[in-house]
XYZ file of C-alpha atoms in Angstrom:
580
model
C 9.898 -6.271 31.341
C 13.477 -5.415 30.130
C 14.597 -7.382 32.920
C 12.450 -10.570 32.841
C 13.410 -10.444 28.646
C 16.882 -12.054 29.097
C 14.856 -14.894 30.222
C 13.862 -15.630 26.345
C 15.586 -16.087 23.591
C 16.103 -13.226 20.975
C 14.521 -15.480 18.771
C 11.359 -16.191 21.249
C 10.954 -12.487 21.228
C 10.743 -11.772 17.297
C 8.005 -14.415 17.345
C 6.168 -12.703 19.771
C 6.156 -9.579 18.491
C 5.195 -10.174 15.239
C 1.967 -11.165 16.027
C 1.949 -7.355 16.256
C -1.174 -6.578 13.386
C -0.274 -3.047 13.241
C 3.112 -2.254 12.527
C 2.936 1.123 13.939
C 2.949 -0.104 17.093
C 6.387 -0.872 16.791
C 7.473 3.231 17.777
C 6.721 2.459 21.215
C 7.371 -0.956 21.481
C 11.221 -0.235 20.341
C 11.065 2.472 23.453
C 10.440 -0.287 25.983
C 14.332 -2.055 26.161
C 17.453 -2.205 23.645
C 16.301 -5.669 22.754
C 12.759 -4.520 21.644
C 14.407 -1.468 19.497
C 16.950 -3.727 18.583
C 14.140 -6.406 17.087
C 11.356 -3.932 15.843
C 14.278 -2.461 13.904
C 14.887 -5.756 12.175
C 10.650 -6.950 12.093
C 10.175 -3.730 9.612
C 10.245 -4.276 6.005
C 8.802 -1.537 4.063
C 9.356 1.574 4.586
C 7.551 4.982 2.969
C 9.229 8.221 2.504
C 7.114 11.348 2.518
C 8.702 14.499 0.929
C 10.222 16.079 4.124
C 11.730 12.669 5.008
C 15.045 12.893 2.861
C 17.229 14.952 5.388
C 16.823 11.720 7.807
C 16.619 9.065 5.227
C 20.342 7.456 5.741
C 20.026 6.683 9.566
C 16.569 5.174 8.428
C 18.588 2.726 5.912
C 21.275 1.966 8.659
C 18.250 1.334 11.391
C 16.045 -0.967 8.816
C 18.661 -2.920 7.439
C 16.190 -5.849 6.544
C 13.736 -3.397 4.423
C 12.463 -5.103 1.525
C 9.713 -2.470 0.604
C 10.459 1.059 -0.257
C 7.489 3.602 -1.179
C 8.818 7.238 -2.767
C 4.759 8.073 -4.157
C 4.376 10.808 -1.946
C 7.696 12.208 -2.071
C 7.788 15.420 -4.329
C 11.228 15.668 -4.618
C 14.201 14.586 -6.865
C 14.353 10.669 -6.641
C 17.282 9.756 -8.225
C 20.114 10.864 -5.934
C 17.762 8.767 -3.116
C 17.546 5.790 -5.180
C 21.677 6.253 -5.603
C 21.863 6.422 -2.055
C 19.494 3.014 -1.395
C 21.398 1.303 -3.857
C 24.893 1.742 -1.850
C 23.141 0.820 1.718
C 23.609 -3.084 1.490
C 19.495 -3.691 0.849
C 18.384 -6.338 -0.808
C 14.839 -4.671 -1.956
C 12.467 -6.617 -3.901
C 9.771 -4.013 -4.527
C 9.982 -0.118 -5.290
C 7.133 2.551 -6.013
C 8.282 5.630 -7.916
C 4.562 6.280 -8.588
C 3.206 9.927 -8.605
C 5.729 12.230 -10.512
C 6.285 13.883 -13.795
C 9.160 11.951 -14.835
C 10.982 8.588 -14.325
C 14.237 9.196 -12.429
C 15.917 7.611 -15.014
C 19.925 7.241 -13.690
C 18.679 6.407 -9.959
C 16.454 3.587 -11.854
C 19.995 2.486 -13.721
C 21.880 2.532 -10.779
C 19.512 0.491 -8.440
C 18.867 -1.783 -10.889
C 22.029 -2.565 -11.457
C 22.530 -3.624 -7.899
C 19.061 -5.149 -6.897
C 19.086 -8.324 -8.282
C 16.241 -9.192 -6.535
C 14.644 -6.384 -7.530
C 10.988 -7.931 -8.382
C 8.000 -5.542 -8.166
C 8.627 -1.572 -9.703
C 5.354 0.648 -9.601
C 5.467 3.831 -12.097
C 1.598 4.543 -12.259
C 0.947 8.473 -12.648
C 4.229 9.429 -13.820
C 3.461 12.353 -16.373
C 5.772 12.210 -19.207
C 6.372 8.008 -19.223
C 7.369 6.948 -22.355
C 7.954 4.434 -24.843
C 12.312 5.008 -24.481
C 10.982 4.870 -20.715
C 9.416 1.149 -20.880
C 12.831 0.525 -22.862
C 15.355 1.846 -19.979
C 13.136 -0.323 -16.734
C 13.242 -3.544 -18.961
C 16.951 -2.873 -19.531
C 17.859 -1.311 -16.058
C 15.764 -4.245 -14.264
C 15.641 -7.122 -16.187
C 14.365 -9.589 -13.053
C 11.237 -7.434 -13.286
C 8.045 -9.655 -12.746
C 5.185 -7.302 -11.426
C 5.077 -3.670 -13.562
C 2.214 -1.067 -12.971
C 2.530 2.130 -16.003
C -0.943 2.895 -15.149
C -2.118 6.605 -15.956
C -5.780 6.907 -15.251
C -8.237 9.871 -16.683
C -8.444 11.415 -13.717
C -4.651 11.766 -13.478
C -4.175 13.977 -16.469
C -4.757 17.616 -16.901
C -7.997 19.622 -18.441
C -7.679 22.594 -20.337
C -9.644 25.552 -19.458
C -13.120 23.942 -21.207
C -12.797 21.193 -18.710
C -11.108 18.679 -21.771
C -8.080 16.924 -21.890
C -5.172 18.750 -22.540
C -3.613 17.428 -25.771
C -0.204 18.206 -25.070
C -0.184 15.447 -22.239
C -0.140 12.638 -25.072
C 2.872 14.234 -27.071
C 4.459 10.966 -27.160
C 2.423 8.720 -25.348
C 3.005 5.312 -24.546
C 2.193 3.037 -27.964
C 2.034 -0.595 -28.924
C 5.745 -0.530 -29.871
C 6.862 0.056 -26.391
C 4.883 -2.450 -24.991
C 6.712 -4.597 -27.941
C 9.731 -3.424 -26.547
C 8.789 -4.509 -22.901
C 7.321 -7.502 -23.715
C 10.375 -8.967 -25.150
C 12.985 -8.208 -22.806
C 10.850 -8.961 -19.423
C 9.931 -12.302 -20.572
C 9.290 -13.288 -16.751
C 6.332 -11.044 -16.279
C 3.445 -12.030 -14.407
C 1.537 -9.164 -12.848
C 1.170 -5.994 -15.358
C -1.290 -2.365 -15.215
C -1.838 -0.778 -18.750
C -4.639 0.812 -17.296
C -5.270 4.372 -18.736
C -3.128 4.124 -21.625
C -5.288 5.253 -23.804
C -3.459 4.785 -27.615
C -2.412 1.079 -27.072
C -4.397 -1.060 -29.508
C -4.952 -5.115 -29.527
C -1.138 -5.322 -30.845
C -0.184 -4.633 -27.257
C -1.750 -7.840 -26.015
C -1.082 -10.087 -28.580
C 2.431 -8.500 -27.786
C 2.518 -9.451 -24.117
C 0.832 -12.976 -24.625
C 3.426 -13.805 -27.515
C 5.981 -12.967 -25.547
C 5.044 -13.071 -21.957
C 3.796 -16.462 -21.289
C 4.421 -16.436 -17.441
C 1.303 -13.508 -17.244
C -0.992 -14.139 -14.857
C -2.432 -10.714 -13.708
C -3.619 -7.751 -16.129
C -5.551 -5.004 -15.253
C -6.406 -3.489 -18.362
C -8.891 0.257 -16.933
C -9.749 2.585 -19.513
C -8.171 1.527 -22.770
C -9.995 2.807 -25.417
C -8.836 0.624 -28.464
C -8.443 -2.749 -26.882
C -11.395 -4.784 -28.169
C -12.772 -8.372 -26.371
C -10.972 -9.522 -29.550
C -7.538 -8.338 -28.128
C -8.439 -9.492 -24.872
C -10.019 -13.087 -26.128
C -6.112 -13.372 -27.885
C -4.248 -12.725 -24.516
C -6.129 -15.041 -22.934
C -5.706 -17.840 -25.103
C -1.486 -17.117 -25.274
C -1.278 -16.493 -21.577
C -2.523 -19.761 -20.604
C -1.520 -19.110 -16.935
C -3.691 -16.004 -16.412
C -5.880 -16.235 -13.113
C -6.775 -13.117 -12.896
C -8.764 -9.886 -15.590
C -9.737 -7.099 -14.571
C -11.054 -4.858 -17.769
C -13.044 -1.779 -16.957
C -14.047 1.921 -18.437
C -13.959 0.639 -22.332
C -17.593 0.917 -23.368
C -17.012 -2.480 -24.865
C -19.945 -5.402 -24.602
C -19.252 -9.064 -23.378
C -21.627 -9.875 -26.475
C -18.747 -11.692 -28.417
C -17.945 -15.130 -29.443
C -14.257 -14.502 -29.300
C -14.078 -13.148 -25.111
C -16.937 -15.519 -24.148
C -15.484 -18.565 -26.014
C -12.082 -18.083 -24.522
C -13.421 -16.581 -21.023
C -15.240 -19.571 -20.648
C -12.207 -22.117 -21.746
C -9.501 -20.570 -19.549
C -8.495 -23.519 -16.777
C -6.553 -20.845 -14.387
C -9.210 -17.891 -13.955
C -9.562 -17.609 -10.255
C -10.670 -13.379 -10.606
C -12.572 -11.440 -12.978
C -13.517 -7.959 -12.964
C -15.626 -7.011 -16.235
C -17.011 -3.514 -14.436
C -19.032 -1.566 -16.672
C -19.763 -4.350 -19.342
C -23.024 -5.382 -20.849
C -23.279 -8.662 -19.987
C -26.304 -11.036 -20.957
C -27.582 -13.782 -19.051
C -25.678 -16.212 -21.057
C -22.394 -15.253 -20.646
C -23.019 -16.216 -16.768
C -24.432 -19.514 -17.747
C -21.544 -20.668 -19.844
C -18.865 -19.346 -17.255
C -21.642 -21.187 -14.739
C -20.188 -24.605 -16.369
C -16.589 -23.417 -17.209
C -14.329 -25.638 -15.253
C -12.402 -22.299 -13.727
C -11.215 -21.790 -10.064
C -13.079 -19.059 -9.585
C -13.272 -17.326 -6.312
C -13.373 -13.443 -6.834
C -16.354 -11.910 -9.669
C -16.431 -8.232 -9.983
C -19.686 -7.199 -11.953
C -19.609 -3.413 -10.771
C -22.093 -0.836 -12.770
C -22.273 -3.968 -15.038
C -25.650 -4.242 -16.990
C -27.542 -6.704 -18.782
C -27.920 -9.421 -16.954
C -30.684 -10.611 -14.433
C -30.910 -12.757 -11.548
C -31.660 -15.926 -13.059
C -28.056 -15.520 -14.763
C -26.330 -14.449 -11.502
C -27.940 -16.842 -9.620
C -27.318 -19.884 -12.109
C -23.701 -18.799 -11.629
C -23.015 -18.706 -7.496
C -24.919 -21.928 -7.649
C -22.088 -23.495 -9.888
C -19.187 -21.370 -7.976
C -19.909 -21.707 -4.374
C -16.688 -21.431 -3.262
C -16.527 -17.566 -4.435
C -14.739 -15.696 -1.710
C -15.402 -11.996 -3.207
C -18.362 -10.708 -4.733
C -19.223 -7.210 -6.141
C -22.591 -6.849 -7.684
C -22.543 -3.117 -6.909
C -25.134 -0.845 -9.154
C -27.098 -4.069 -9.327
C -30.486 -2.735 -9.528
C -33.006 -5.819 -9.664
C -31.349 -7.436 -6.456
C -34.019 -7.324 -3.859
C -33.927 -8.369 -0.195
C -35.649 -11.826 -1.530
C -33.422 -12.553 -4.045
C -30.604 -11.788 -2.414
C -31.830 -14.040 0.291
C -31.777 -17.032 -2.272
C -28.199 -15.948 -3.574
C -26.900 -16.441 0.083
C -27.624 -19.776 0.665
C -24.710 -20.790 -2.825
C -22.166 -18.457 -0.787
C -21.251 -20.455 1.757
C -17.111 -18.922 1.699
C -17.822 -15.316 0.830
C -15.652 -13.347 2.611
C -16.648 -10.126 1.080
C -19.487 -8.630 -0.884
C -19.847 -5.036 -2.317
C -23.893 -4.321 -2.509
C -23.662 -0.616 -2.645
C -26.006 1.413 -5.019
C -28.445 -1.355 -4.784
C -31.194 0.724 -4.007
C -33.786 -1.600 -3.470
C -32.329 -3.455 -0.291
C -32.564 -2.942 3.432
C -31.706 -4.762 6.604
C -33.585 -7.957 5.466
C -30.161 -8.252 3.302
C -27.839 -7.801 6.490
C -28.867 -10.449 8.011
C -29.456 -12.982 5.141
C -25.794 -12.391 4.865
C -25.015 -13.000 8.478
C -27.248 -15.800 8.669
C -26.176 -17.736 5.718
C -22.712 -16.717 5.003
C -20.090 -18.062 8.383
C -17.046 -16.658 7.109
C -17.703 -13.157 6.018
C -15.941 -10.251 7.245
C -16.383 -7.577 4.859
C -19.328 -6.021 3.903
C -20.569 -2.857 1.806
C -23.425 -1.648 1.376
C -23.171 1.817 1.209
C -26.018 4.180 -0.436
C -28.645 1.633 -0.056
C -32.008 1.635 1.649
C -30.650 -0.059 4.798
C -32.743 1.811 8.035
C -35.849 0.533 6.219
C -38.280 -1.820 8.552
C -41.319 -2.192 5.775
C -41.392 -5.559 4.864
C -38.082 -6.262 6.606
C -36.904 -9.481 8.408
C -36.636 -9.335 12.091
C -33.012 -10.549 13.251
C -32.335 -13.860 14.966
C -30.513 -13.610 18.102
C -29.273 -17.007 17.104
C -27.144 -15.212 13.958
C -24.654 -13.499 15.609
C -21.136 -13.526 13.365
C -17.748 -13.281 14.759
C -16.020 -13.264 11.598
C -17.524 -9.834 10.432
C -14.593 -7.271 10.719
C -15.370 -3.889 8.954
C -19.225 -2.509 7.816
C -19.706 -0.183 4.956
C -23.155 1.783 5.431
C -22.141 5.167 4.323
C -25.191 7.673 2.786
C -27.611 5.558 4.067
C -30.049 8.171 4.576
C -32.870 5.806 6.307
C -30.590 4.336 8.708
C -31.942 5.204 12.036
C -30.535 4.352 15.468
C -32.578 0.969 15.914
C -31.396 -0.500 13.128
C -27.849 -0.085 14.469
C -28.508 -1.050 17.655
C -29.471 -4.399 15.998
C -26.617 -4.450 13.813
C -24.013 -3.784 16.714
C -25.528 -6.776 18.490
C -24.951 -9.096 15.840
C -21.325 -8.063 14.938
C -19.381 -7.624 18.240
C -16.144 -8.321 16.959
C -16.370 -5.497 13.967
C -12.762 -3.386 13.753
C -14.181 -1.067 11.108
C -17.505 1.065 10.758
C -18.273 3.640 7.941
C -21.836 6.033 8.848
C -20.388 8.503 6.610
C -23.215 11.027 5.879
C -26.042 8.739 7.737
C -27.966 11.569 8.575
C -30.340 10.302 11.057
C -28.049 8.565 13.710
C -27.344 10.482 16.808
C -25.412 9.833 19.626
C -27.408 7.473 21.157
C -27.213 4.748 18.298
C -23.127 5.587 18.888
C -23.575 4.764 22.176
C -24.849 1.171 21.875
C -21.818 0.860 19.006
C -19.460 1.684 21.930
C -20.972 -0.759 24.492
C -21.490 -4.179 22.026
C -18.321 -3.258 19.390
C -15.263 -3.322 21.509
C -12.836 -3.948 19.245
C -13.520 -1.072 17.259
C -10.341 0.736 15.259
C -11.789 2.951 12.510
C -15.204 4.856 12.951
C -16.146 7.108 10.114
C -19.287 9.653 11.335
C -18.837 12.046 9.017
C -21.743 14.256 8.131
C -23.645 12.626 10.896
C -25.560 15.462 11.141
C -27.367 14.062 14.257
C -24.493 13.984 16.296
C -24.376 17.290 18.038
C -22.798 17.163 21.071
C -20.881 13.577 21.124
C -21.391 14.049 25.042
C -21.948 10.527 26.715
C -20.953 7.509 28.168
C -19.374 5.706 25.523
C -15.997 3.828 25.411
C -14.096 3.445 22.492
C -10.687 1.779 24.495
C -9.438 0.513 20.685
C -9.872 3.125 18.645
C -7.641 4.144 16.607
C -9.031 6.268 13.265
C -11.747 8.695 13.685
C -13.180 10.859 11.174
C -15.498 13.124 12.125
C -16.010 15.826 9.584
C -18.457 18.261 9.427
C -19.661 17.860 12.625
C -21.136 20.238 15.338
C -18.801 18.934 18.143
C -17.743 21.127 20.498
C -14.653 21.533 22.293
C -16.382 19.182 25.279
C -17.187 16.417 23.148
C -13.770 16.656 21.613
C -11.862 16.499 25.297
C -14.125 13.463 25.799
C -13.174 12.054 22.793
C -8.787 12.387 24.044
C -10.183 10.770 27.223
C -12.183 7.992 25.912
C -10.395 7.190 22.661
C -6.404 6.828 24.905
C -5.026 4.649 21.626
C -6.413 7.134 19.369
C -3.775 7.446 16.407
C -5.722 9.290 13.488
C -8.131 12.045 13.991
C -10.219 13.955 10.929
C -11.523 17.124 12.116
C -12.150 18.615 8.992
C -15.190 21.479 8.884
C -15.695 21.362 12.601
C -16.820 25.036 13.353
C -17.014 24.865 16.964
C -14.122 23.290 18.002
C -11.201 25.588 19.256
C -7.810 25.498 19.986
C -9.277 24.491 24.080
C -10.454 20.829 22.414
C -7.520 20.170 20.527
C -5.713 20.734 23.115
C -7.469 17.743 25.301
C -6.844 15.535 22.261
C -3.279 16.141 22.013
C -2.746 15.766 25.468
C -4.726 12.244 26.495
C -3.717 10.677 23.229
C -0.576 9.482 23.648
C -0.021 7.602 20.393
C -1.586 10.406 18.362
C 0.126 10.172 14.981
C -1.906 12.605 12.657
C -4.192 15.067 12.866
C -6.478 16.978 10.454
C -7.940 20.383 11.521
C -8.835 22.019 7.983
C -11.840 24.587 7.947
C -11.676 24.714 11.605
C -11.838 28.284 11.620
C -11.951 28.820 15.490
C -8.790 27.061 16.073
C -5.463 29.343 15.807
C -2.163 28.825 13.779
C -0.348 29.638 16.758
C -1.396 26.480 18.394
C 0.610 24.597 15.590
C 3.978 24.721 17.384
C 2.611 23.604 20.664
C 1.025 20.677 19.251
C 4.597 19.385 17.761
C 6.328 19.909 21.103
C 3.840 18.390 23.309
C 2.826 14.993 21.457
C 6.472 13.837 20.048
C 4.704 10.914 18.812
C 3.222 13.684 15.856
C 3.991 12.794 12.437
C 1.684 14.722 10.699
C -0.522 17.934 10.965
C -3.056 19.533 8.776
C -3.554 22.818 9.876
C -6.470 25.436 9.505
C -6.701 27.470 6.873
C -4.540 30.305 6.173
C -1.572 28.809 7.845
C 1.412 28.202 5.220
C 4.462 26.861 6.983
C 7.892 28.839 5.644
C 10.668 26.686 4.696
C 12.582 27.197 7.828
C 9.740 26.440 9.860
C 8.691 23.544 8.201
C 11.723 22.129 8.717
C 12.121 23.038 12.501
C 9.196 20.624 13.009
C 10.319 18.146 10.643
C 13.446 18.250 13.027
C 10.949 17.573 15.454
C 9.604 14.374 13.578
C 6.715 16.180 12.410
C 5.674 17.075 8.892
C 3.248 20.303 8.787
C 1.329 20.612 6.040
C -0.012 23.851 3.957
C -3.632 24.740 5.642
C-alpha cells in the first residue's frame, strides 16, 4: 500500500480517508506509511485531554496542528498553565470545554482569549464556585463568544449529611445581574445553558432577549424562579429562537402569555417542555402555528391525550424527532394511527410507555422509511397477546441503533423477529432483559452484521456465551453482571477481532486466564473495565499494558490503587490505570 500511494495525490488520499466514521481508527491507519501518519495527523480536529495526559500534551499540539476542538472536562488538574501553553502553539481553536472543576482557570481563560480570535464555543457547566465576576471575566476575556454553557445541574452539587443541599455551595451564586453583565457585552450570542441556576429570576431573560437578539438556542433545566411569563418575554425579543428546551420547573403550560407567544414564534424548529402539564389545547394551537417544527420533546409531560398529540403530528409531518416518553395512554393502536403522520421521523423515544409491545415495533418499521433510532426501553415489548405478526415485506435499512433495555418480557422470539427486520442495526441495548439467552444472541450475530455496540448487561440468561456466533464489527461490549466464564470470554477475543471497548464489570467467574484471551486476539483493544471481578489479580495489570500497546485505559479490580510512580510508568506506556 505505501508503495502503490505515490500513485495518488496527497489530496486524493485525505478524501479517502475521511470517509473514515470513526476517528479512532486513525491510530492504526497513521502506522500504515509516512503519508497516512502524515494525513491522519492533519484529518484530526478535536482533541480530549484526560488528567494523566499533560506530561505529553506539547508533542500532541505540534502533531495536530489543525485541532479546532479541545476538551479539558476530565482533566483534574490545574488548567491554566495548559491553556497558556495552547495559546502559544499557533492553533486557531474555535471551541473549548473547561467543564467539570471547582473553579474557572481564570488567567489561562485571559490569555487564550486574548489570542483565539476565533474562539467561538466555551463550555463551563459544573464548575463549583462560577460566579457572577466569573460571567464578567469570559465576556471580557472572549468577546467573539457565540455558544456559552454555565450549566450546574442538582445532581452536581453537594448534600449535607441529611441528604439536603449544602447551603454553602450558593455563597455567591450566579444572579440576574451577571447574566446582565453577560448579556451586554456578548451581544453575538446564539446558543446559551442556564440550566441549574437556581436564583436567576425572569430579569435574566428579559436580560438576554433585550440584549441578545442573535439567540437562537436556550436550554433553560431546573430554574426554579423563571416563570412561562419570563420565558413567553424571551421569546417574543429573541425573534430568531428555533430552539426551547425548559425542563425540572414544576411550572404548567396553562398560560396565555407562553402559549400565545409559543404558538406565534415563526423560527421554532425544537421544543422540549419535559415535565410540563400540558392540555390538549396547547397541542392544537401549536397544531396550526405556522413553525418549522421538526424535533417535540414531551418527556414525563402530563395532561394531554391522544386526540391532542395526534391533532398535532397530523399538522407537523415532517417531525424528525419525537419523545413521548412516560406517555401512559399510548397503546399499540394508537400508536399505530400516529405512524402513518410520521412519515420523516428519524427518531422516537417510547420508553416508560408501559402499555406497548412489539405491535409498536413494527408499526414504526412499517410506516416510518427513514428511521434509525429507536427507544423503547422499560416497555412491555416480548408481549405476543394481541400483538401484530411482522411482515416480511417491512424490513428497514435505515434503522441503526435499538433501545430495549429492562424489558423484562422480551423473550428470544421476539428478537429473532426483530433481528430479521433490522439487518443493518450498529447499536443494540438488552440491558437487564432478563429472559434472553444465548440463543436469541445467536440469531443477532447471524442477521445483524454490522453490529458495533451490544449492551447485555444483566442478561441474566446468558450463562455461558459459548456458541457459534460472529460479531466481525464489534466494537463496544458491555457485559456486566454476567456469569461468563473465562471460555466464553476467550471466545469473545476470538470472535469480536475489532473489539475496542469491553465492560466486564461484576463478572465473578472470569479470571485473569479470560482476560488474558481478550487482550491478546483484540488487537485494537482500547479500554477495558474489570471492576468487582474478584477472581482476576492486580498483578495481571502490568502485563496487560505491555502486551496490547494499543491500551489507553484500564479499570482494574478492586483493591488495586496505582502509586504515583506506577501510574505514571504506564502512562509512559500510553496507558492510563485507573483506581480499582
Amino acid at each position: 500500500m505505501a508503495e502503490n500511494s505515490v500513485d495518488l495525490p496527497e489530496e486524493c488520499w485525505e478524501l479517502v480517508l475521511n470517509f473514515v466514521e470513526d476517528r479512532r481508527h486513525y491510530a492504526s491507519l497513521s502506522l500504515v506509511c509516512k503519508l497516512f501518519f502524515s494525513i491522519t495527523n492533519q484529518l484530526i480536529t478535536s482533541l480530549a485531554i484526560p488528567h494523566p495526559t499533560v506530561v505529553v500534551l506539547p508533542q500532541l499540539l505540534r502533531r495536530f496542528t489543525r485541532l479546532r476542538t479541545v476538551d479539558f472536562s476530565e482533566f483534574h488538574g490545574d488548567v491554566d498553565g495548559l491553556l497558556s501553553q495552547i495559546s502559544e502553539s499557533g492553533l486557531d481553536l474555535e471551541s473549548l470545554n473547561i467543564s467539570n472543576r471547582s473553579t474557572l482557570p481564570i488567567h489561562g481563560l485571559r490569555v487564550l482569549g486574548s489570542k483565539m480570535k476565533n474562539l467561538r464555543c466555551l463550555n463551563c457547566s459544573k464548575i463549583y464556585s462560577l460566579q457572577d465576576s466569573d460571567l464578567g471575566l469570559i465576556a471580557n476575556s472572549i468577546p467573539t463568544l457565540e455558544e456559552l454553557d454555565i450549566s450546574y445541574l442538582m445532581d452536581d452539587y453537594r448534600s449535607n449529611s441529611n441528604g439536603l443541599l449544602d447551603m454553602s455551595s450558593f455563597t455567591k451564586p450566579i444572579s440576574d445581574s451577571g447574566i446582565l453583565t453577560l448579556s451586554l457585552k456578548l451581544k453575538g450570542l446564539k446558543k446559551l445553558n442556564l440550566s441549574g441556576n437556581h436564583f436567576i429570576t425572569d430579569r435574566s431573560l428579559v436580560h438576554l432577549s433585550t440584549n441578545c437578539v442573535q439567540l437562537r438556542e436556550i436550554v433553560i433545566h431546573f430554574c426554579d424562579f423563571i416563570t412561562p411569563y419570563g420565558i413567553a418575554l424571551m421569546i417574543r425579543g429573541c425573534v430568531y429562537l428555533s430552539s426551547l428546551s425548559v425542563f425540572g420547573t414544576r411550572l404548567s403550560v396553562v398560560d396565555s402569555a407562553l402559549t400565545d407567544s409559543l404558538v406565534s414564534a415563526k423560527a421554532l424548529c425544537s421544543i422540549d417542555l419535559s415535565g410540563f402539564n400540558i392540555l390538549d389545547e396547547m397541542l392544537y394551537l401549536i397544531a396550526e402555528a405556522h413553525m418549522p417544527l421538526n424535533k417535540l420533546i414531551l418527556s414525563c409531560c402530563s395532561g394531554f391525550t391522544l386526540h391532542g398529540i395526534k391533532q398535532l403530528l397530523s399538522k407537523h409531518q415532517s417531525l424528525q424527532h419525537l419523545d413521548l416518553q412516560d406517555a401512559d395512554f399510548l397503546t399499540d393502536e394508537s400508536m399505530f394511527q400516529l405512524t402513518k403522520f410520521l412519515p420523516s421521523l428519524k427518531y422516537i423515544n417510547l420508553s416508560m410507555c408501559t402499555k406497548l409491545t412489539d405491535s409498536t415495533f413494527f408499526g414504526l418499521i412499517e410506516n416510518c422509511p427513514v428511521l434509525n433510532g429507536i427507544n423503547m426501553v422499560g416497555t412491555k415489548v416480548g408481549t405476543k397477546v394481541g400483538a401484530k405478526k411482522p411482515s416480511t415485506n417491512h424490513v428497514s435499512n435505515t434503522l441503526k441503533s435499538l433501545y430495549l433495555g429492562q424489558n423484562f418480557s422480551l423473550v428470544n422470539e421476539s428478537l429473532k423477529e426483530f433481528a430479521f427486520a433490522i439487518s443493518n442495526l450498529k447499536l443494540l441495548d438488552l440491558n437487564s432483559c432478563l429472559s434472553i439467552t444465548e440463543e436469541g444472541l445467536l440469531e443477532v450475530s447471524k442477521r445483524c452484521t454490522e453490529l458495533r455496540y451490544l449492551d447485555m448487561s444483566y442478561c441474566r440468561g446468558v450463562k455461558t456465551f459459548l456458541m457459534d456466533f460472529e460479531f466481525s464489527k464489534l466494537e463496544v461490549l458491555c457485559a456486566r453482571g454476567l456469569r461468563i466464564n473465562d471460555d466464553g470470554l476467550a471466545l469473545v477475543g476470538r470472535k469480536c477481532p475489532q473489539l475496542l471497548q469491553l465492560d466486564l464489570t461484576g463478572c465473578f467467574k472470569v479470571t485473569d486466564d479470560g482476560v488474558k484471551q481478550v487482550v491478546k486476539n483484540c488487537r485494537a483493544l482500547r479500554e477495558i473495565i474489570l471492576k468487582q471481578c474478584n477472581k482476576v489479580s492486580i498483578d495481571i495489570i502490568a502485563w496487560m499494558v505491555f502486551s496490547r500497546p494499543t491500551l489507553r485505559r484500564i479499570v482494574p479490580p478492586c483493591g488495586f490503587v496505582p502509586s504515583e510512580s506506577q501510574r505514571n510508568f504506564f502512562l509512559r506506556h500510553g496507558c492510563f490505570v485507573c483506581e480499582g
